[in-house]
Coordinates of C-alpha atoms and ligand atoms in Angstrom, one line a residue:
M1 CA 19.3 4.6 -8.5
E2 CA 19.3 5.5 -4.8
A3 CA 17.8 2.7 -2.6
H4 CA 14.6 3.3 -0.6
E5 CA 15.2 3.6 3.2
P6 CA 12.8 1.1 4.8
V7 CA 10.4 2.6 7.3
L8 CA 9.7 1.0 10.8
L9 CA 12.0 -1.9 9.9
K10 CA 13.5 -2.2 13.4
D11 CA 10.1 -2.1 15.0
F12 CA 8.8 -4.7 12.6
I13 CA 11.7 -7.1 13.3
K14 CA 11.2 -6.6 17.1
L15 CA 7.5 -7.4 16.9
V16 CA 7.8 -10.5 14.7
T17 CA 10.8 -12.0 16.4
P18 CA 11.5 -15.0 16.6
I19 CA 11.5 -15.2 12.8
T20 CA 11.5 -18.6 11.3
G21 CA 10.5 -20.4 8.1
C22 CA 9.1 -19.0 4.9
W23 CA 8.0 -15.4 4.6
V24 CA 6.2 -13.6 1.8
D25 CA 7.4 -10.0 1.3
C26 CA 4.6 -8.5 -0.8
T27 CA 6.4 -5.2 -1.4
F28 CA 10.0 -5.9 -2.2
G29 CA 11.0 -2.4 -3.2
A30 CA 14.7 -2.0 -2.5
G31 CA 14.7 -5.3 -0.6
G32 CA 15.2 -3.8 2.9
Y33 CA 12.5 -6.0 4.5
S34 CA 13.4 -9.1 2.6
R35 CA 17.1 -8.8 3.6
A36 CA 16.2 -8.1 7.2
L37 CA 14.0 -11.2 7.3
L38 CA 16.8 -13.4 6.0
Q39 CA 19.3 -11.8 8.4
N40 CA 17.0 -12.5 11.3
G41 CA 16.1 -16.1 10.8
A42 CA 13.8 -16.6 7.8
S43 CA 14.7 -19.8 5.9
Q44 CA 13.2 -18.5 2.7
V45 CA 11.7 -15.2 1.4
L46 CA 9.2 -15.2 -1.5
A47 CA 9.4 -11.5 -2.6
I48 CA 6.8 -9.8 -4.8
D49 CA 6.8 -6.4 -6.5
K50 CA 4.6 -5.1 -9.3
D51 CA 7.4 -2.8 -10.3
S52 CA 9.9 -4.7 -12.5
E53 CA 12.5 -1.9 -11.9
T54 CA 12.9 -3.2 -8.3
K55 CA 14.7 -6.3 -9.6
V56 CA 18.0 -4.3 -9.6
F57 CA 18.0 -4.6 -5.9
L58 CA 17.7 -8.4 -6.0
K59 CA 21.2 -9.3 -7.1
S60 CA 23.0 -8.2 -3.9
I61 CA 20.6 -10.3 -1.7
Q62 CA 21.0 -13.2 -4.0
N63 CA 24.8 -12.9 -3.8
E64 CA 24.5 -13.3 0.0
Y65 CA 21.5 -15.7 0.3
G66 CA 21.4 -17.6 -3.1
N67 CA 18.0 -19.1 -3.8
L68 CA 16.7 -18.5 -0.3
I69 CA 15.2 -15.4 -2.0
K70 CA 12.8 -15.7 -5.0
F71 CA 11.3 -12.8 -6.8
Y72 CA 8.0 -12.5 -8.6
N73 CA 7.1 -9.5 -10.7
Q74 CA 3.3 -9.4 -10.0
S75 CA 0.7 -7.6 -8.0
F76 CA 0.2 -8.9 -4.4
A77 CA -3.5 -8.8 -5.2
D78 CA -2.9 -11.8 -7.4
M79 CA -0.9 -13.9 -4.9
E80 CA -3.5 -16.7 -5.3
T81 CA -2.2 -17.2 -8.9
N82 CA 1.3 -17.8 -7.7
D83 CA 1.8 -21.6 -7.4
D84 CA 5.0 -21.2 -5.3
I85 CA 2.9 -19.5 -2.7
T86 CA -0.5 -21.3 -3.0
N87 CA 1.1 -24.8 -3.0
R88 CA 2.8 -24.2 0.3
D89 CA 1.1 -24.8 3.6
D90 CA 4.0 -23.6 5.8
I91 CA 4.0 -19.8 5.2
D92 CA 5.1 -18.3 8.5
G93 CA 4.6 -14.7 7.7
I94 CA 3.3 -12.2 5.2
V95 CA 4.4 -8.6 5.2
L96 CA 3.1 -5.6 3.2
D97 CA 5.0 -2.3 3.4
L98 CA 2.6 -0.3 1.3
G99 CA 2.7 2.7 -1.0
V100 CA 5.3 4.2 -3.2
S101 CA 9.1 3.9 -2.8
S102 CA 11.6 6.7 -2.9
M103 CA 12.7 5.2 -6.3
H104 CA 9.2 6.2 -7.6
L105 CA 9.2 9.6 -6.0
D106 CA 12.8 10.5 -7.0
N107 CA 12.4 9.6 -10.7
P108 CA 10.5 12.3 -12.5
S109 CA 9.7 10.1 -15.5
R110 CA 7.4 8.0 -13.3
G111 CA 5.2 11.0 -12.7
F112 CA 4.5 10.5 -9.0
S113 CA 5.9 13.7 -7.6
F114 CA 4.6 17.2 -7.6
R115 CA 8.1 18.4 -6.7
K116 CA 9.7 17.1 -10.0
N117 CA 8.2 17.8 -13.4
G118 CA 7.4 14.7 -15.5
P119 CA 4.7 13.0 -17.5
L120 CA 1.5 12.4 -15.4
D121 CA 1.8 8.6 -15.2
M122 CA 1.9 7.2 -11.6
R123 CA 1.7 3.6 -12.5
M124 CA 3.7 1.5 -10.1
G125 CA 3.9 -1.5 -12.4
N126 CA 3.5 -2.1 -16.1
Q127 CA -0.2 -2.7 -15.7
P128 CA -2.5 -1.8 -18.6
G129 CA -4.9 0.3 -16.6
P130 CA -5.3 4.1 -16.9
T131 CA -2.4 6.5 -16.3
A132 CA -2.8 9.6 -14.1
S133 CA -3.1 11.7 -17.3
E134 CA -5.9 9.5 -18.6
I135 CA -7.8 9.9 -15.4
V136 CA -7.3 13.7 -15.2
N137 CA -8.2 14.2 -18.9
L138 CA -11.0 11.7 -19.4
C139 CA -12.9 11.2 -16.1
S140 CA -16.1 13.2 -15.7
E141 CA -16.1 16.1 -13.3
A142 CA -18.3 14.2 -10.8
T143 CA -15.9 11.2 -10.8
L144 CA -12.9 13.4 -10.3
A145 CA -14.6 15.2 -7.4
D146 CA -15.5 11.8 -5.8
L147 CA -12.1 10.4 -6.3
I148 CA -10.3 13.4 -4.9
F149 CA -12.7 13.6 -2.0
F150 CA -12.8 9.9 -1.0
Y151 CA -9.2 8.8 -1.9
G152 CA -7.5 12.1 -1.0
Q153 CA -9.8 13.2 1.8
E154 CA -9.5 16.7 0.2
R155 CA -12.3 19.1 1.3
K156 CA -11.8 21.3 -1.8
A157 CA -12.4 18.3 -4.1
R158 CA -15.3 19.7 -6.0
K159 CA -13.5 23.0 -6.7
I160 CA -10.4 21.2 -7.9
A161 CA -12.4 18.9 -10.1
N162 CA -14.2 21.9 -11.6
R163 CA -10.9 23.7 -12.3
I164 CA -9.3 20.6 -13.9
V165 CA -12.2 20.3 -16.3
E166 CA -12.0 24.0 -17.1
E167 CA -8.3 23.8 -17.8
R168 CA -8.4 20.6 -19.8
K169 CA -10.9 22.3 -22.2
K170 CA -8.1 24.7 -23.1
K171 CA -5.3 22.2 -23.2
E172 CA -4.7 18.6 -22.1
I173 CA -3.1 18.3 -18.6
N174 CA 0.0 16.1 -19.2
T175 CA 2.6 16.9 -16.6
T176 CA 2.9 16.8 -12.8
F177 CA 3.7 20.5 -12.7
E178 CA 0.6 21.4 -14.8
L179 CA -1.6 19.5 -12.4
A180 CA 0.1 20.8 -9.3
E181 CA -0.3 24.4 -10.5
I182 CA -4.0 23.9 -11.0
I183 CA -4.4 22.6 -7.5
R184 CA -2.2 25.3 -5.9
A185 CA -4.6 27.9 -7.3
I186 CA -7.4 26.4 -5.3
V187 CA -5.9 24.9 -2.1
P188 CA -4.3 27.4 0.2
K189 CA -0.6 27.0 1.1
N190 CA 0.1 25.1 4.3
F191 CA 3.4 25.1 6.0
K192 CA 3.2 21.3 6.6
K193 CA 2.1 20.0 3.3
D194 CA 2.1 21.0 -0.3
P195 CA -1.4 21.8 -1.4
S196 CA -1.2 19.1 -4.1
T197 CA -0.4 16.3 -1.6
R198 CA -4.0 15.0 -1.2
T199 CA -5.0 15.2 -4.8
F200 CA -1.8 13.4 -6.0
Q201 CA -2.5 10.7 -3.4
A202 CA -6.0 10.3 -4.6
I203 CA -5.1 9.9 -8.3
R204 CA -2.3 7.5 -7.4
I205 CA -4.6 5.3 -5.4
A206 CA -7.0 5.3 -8.4
V207 CA -4.3 4.5 -11.0
N208 CA -3.0 1.6 -9.0
N209 CA -6.2 0.3 -7.6
E210 CA -4.5 0.4 -4.2
L211 CA -7.4 -0.1 -1.8
K212 CA -8.9 -3.0 -3.7
D213 CA -5.5 -4.7 -4.0
L214 CA -4.8 -4.3 -0.3
S215 CA -8.2 -5.8 0.7
K216 CA -7.7 -8.8 -1.6
A217 CA -4.2 -9.4 -0.2
L218 CA -5.3 -9.3 3.4
I219 CA -8.1 -11.8 2.7
F220 CA -5.7 -14.1 1.0
A221 CA -3.0 -13.6 3.6
E222 CA -5.3 -14.6 6.4
K223 CA -6.2 -17.8 4.6
K224 CA -2.7 -18.6 3.6
V225 CA -0.5 -18.0 6.6
R226 CA -0.1 -21.1 8.9
R227 CA -1.6 -21.2 12.3
G228 CA 0.8 -19.4 14.6
G229 CA 2.0 -17.3 11.7
T230 CA 2.1 -13.6 11.3
I231 CA 0.6 -10.9 9.1
A232 CA 2.3 -7.4 9.3
V233 CA 1.2 -4.3 7.5
I234 CA 2.8 -0.9 7.3
T235 CA 0.4 1.8 6.0
F236 CA 1.0 5.4 5.0
H237 CA -2.4 7.0 5.1
S238 CA -5.7 6.7 7.0
L239 CA -7.6 4.9 4.3
E240 CA -5.1 2.1 4.2
D241 CA -4.9 2.0 7.9
K242 CA -8.7 1.8 8.3
I243 CA -8.8 -1.2 6.0
V244 CA -6.2 -3.0 8.0
K245 CA -7.7 -2.0 11.3
D246 CA -11.3 -3.1 10.3
F247 CA -9.9 -6.4 8.9
G248 CA -8.0 -7.1 12.1
K249 CA -11.1 -6.2 14.2
T250 CA -13.3 -8.5 12.1
M251 CA -10.9 -11.5 12.2
S252 CA -10.3 -11.1 15.9
G253 CA -14.1 -11.2 16.6
K254 CA -14.2 -7.6 17.7
A255 CA -16.2 -6.1 14.8
S256 CA -19.3 -4.4 16.1
S257 CA -21.7 -4.9 13.1
I258 CA -22.2 -8.0 11.0
N259 CA -23.2 -7.7 7.4
R260 CA -22.5 -9.6 4.2
Y261 CA -18.9 -8.5 4.1
R262 CA -18.3 -9.4 7.7
P263 CA -19.3 -12.9 8.6
L264 CA -19.4 -13.8 12.2
V265 CA -16.0 -14.4 13.8
S266 CA -16.7 -15.2 17.4
K267 CA -14.5 -13.5 19.9
N268 CA -14.2 -16.9 21.6
Y269 CA -12.6 -18.3 18.5
P270 CA -10.8 -15.5 16.8
S271 CA -8.8 -16.2 13.6
L272 CA -6.3 -13.4 14.3
I273 CA -5.2 -11.6 17.4
P274 CA -3.4 -8.3 17.3
V275 CA 0.2 -8.4 18.5
N276 CA 0.3 -4.7 19.2
K277 CA -2.9 -3.1 20.6
K278 CA -2.0 0.3 19.1
P279 CA -0.3 0.8 15.8
V280 CA 3.4 1.4 16.0
V281 CA 4.5 4.8 14.8
A282 CA 8.1 6.0 14.1
A283 CA 10.2 7.2 17.0
I284 CA 11.8 10.7 16.8
D285 CA 15.2 9.6 15.6
E286 CA 13.6 7.8 12.6
L287 CA 11.4 10.8 11.9
D288 CA 14.5 13.0 11.9
R289 CA 16.2 10.7 9.4
N290 CA 13.3 9.8 7.1
K291 CA 10.4 12.1 6.3
R292 CA 8.4 9.2 4.8
A293 CA 8.1 7.7 8.3
R294 CA 5.8 10.6 9.4
S295 CA 2.6 8.9 8.5
A296 CA 3.6 5.3 8.8
K297 CA 1.7 2.9 11.0
L298 CA 2.6 -0.7 11.7
R299 CA 0.0 -3.3 12.7
V300 CA 0.9 -7.0 13.4
Y301 CA -1.5 -9.9 13.8
K302 CA -0.9 -13.6 14.8
K303 CA -3.1 -16.3 13.3
V304 CA -4.5 -18.4 16.1
S305 CA -7.1 -20.6 14.4
D306 CA -8.2 -22.1 11.1
N307 CA -11.8 -22.0 12.0
P308 CA -13.7 -22.3 8.7
S309 CA -16.5 -19.9 9.7
R310 CA -14.0 -17.0 9.6
I311 CA -14.0 -16.7 5.8
L312 CA -14.2 -13.0 4.9
A313 CA -15.9 -12.2 1.5
N314 CA -14.8 -8.6 1.2
I315 CA -13.6 -5.6 3.1
E316 CA -15.5 -2.3 2.9
F317 CA -13.8 0.8 1.6
P318 CA -14.8 3.7 -0.6
E319 CA -14.8 2.6 -4.2
V320 CA -15.0 5.1 -7.1
E321 CA -15.8 3.8 -10.6
L322 CA -13.6 5.6 -13.1
G323 CA -16.0 5.2 -16.0
I324 CA -13.3 5.4 -18.7
Ligands
SAM1 C1 7.2 1.3 0.4 S1 7.9 0.4 -0.9 C2 8.5 -1.0 -0.1 C3 9.9 -0.9 0.4 C4 10.5 -2.2 0.9 N1 9.8 -2.7 2.0 C5 12.0 -2.0 1.2 O1 12.4 -2.3 2.3 O2 12.7 -1.5 0.3 C6 6.4 -0.3 -1.7 C7 6.7 -1.2 -2.8 O3 5.5 -2.0 -3.0 C8 5.3 -2.1 -4.4 N2 3.8 -2.3 -4.5 C9 2.8 -1.4 -4.3 N3 1.6 -2.0 -4.5 C10 1.9 -3.2 -5.0 C11 1.1 -4.3 -5.4 N4 -0.3 -4.2 -5.5 N5 1.7 -5.4 -5.7 C12 3.0 -5.6 -5.7 N6 3.8 -4.6 -5.3 C13 3.3 -3.4 -5.0 C14 5.8 -0.8 -5.0 O4 6.1 -1.0 -6.4 C15 7.0 -0.5 -4.1 O5 8.2 -1.0 -4.7

């Protein structure tokens, strides 16, 4: 299995240096971020990934750093159930490098890629939830349309949903190529992106509950990281980035409206402050080397207070009930 090339890693290290103490790497993948944290001063890395296949990359880091790295096969949305994390009050940093890895995209049997034919699966871990095929074959037309529109930001969502429902009446849609063909008949070709990109993203987000998991992880991270500690997030599409940006605004006392999801965080007593005013994007040399870096954005926050009034109940994002 070829290892994933980490995105924005140098920028991340630069922004969070000096690196000390214990870090939680919520998205271990091929271990690029975990290794770099240890190389640059972290005394311990607690690494999480919901995909058990990522464990193959653990061995070489353990050979070098022994038990300074620990691995947990779980979702980062459930960090609060991990005693090794919750029992500590000295977490210096938490990093999330979101989305799929190239191990997911390169392996047709995982069903993530419209470029390689495989079963429509798209589950990142061995979670019980629905597969992509179950969503495509069982969700109502209205749900499919909402899902493709909100999670894929695809303007032709209604037409695609309608065509999926027409096609599945004839025959179940079970492979990535079958789904991609249906979409390509509706969405015009574009020299930059395959017509299926947005719909595949939408279904993947639904299969893996990605937006909810991200919002849960951010709320936990803000409570858990020590004062002076760091939260860093690398996002790969605008829905993720908006969640992180809104969260950062709220916790730094800059959110404009207050509602039940956004308790008052005074700008005089912010809980977090942004380290970089604008998100970091990949430089040209990284873009040349690594296509995945195209849409990546890095936001870093420092925790500056433990003010109890900061507690955030929820983060708003579009949620589509699958109804299956
Ligand atoms: C972009 S890759 C991370 C790459 C990694 N930073 C590296 O340097 O190799 C994202 C990883 O996060 C994992 N992941 C995504 N959502 C997750 C979640 N909710 N909980 C735990 N792991 C998750 C995926 O399985 C994938 O391995």
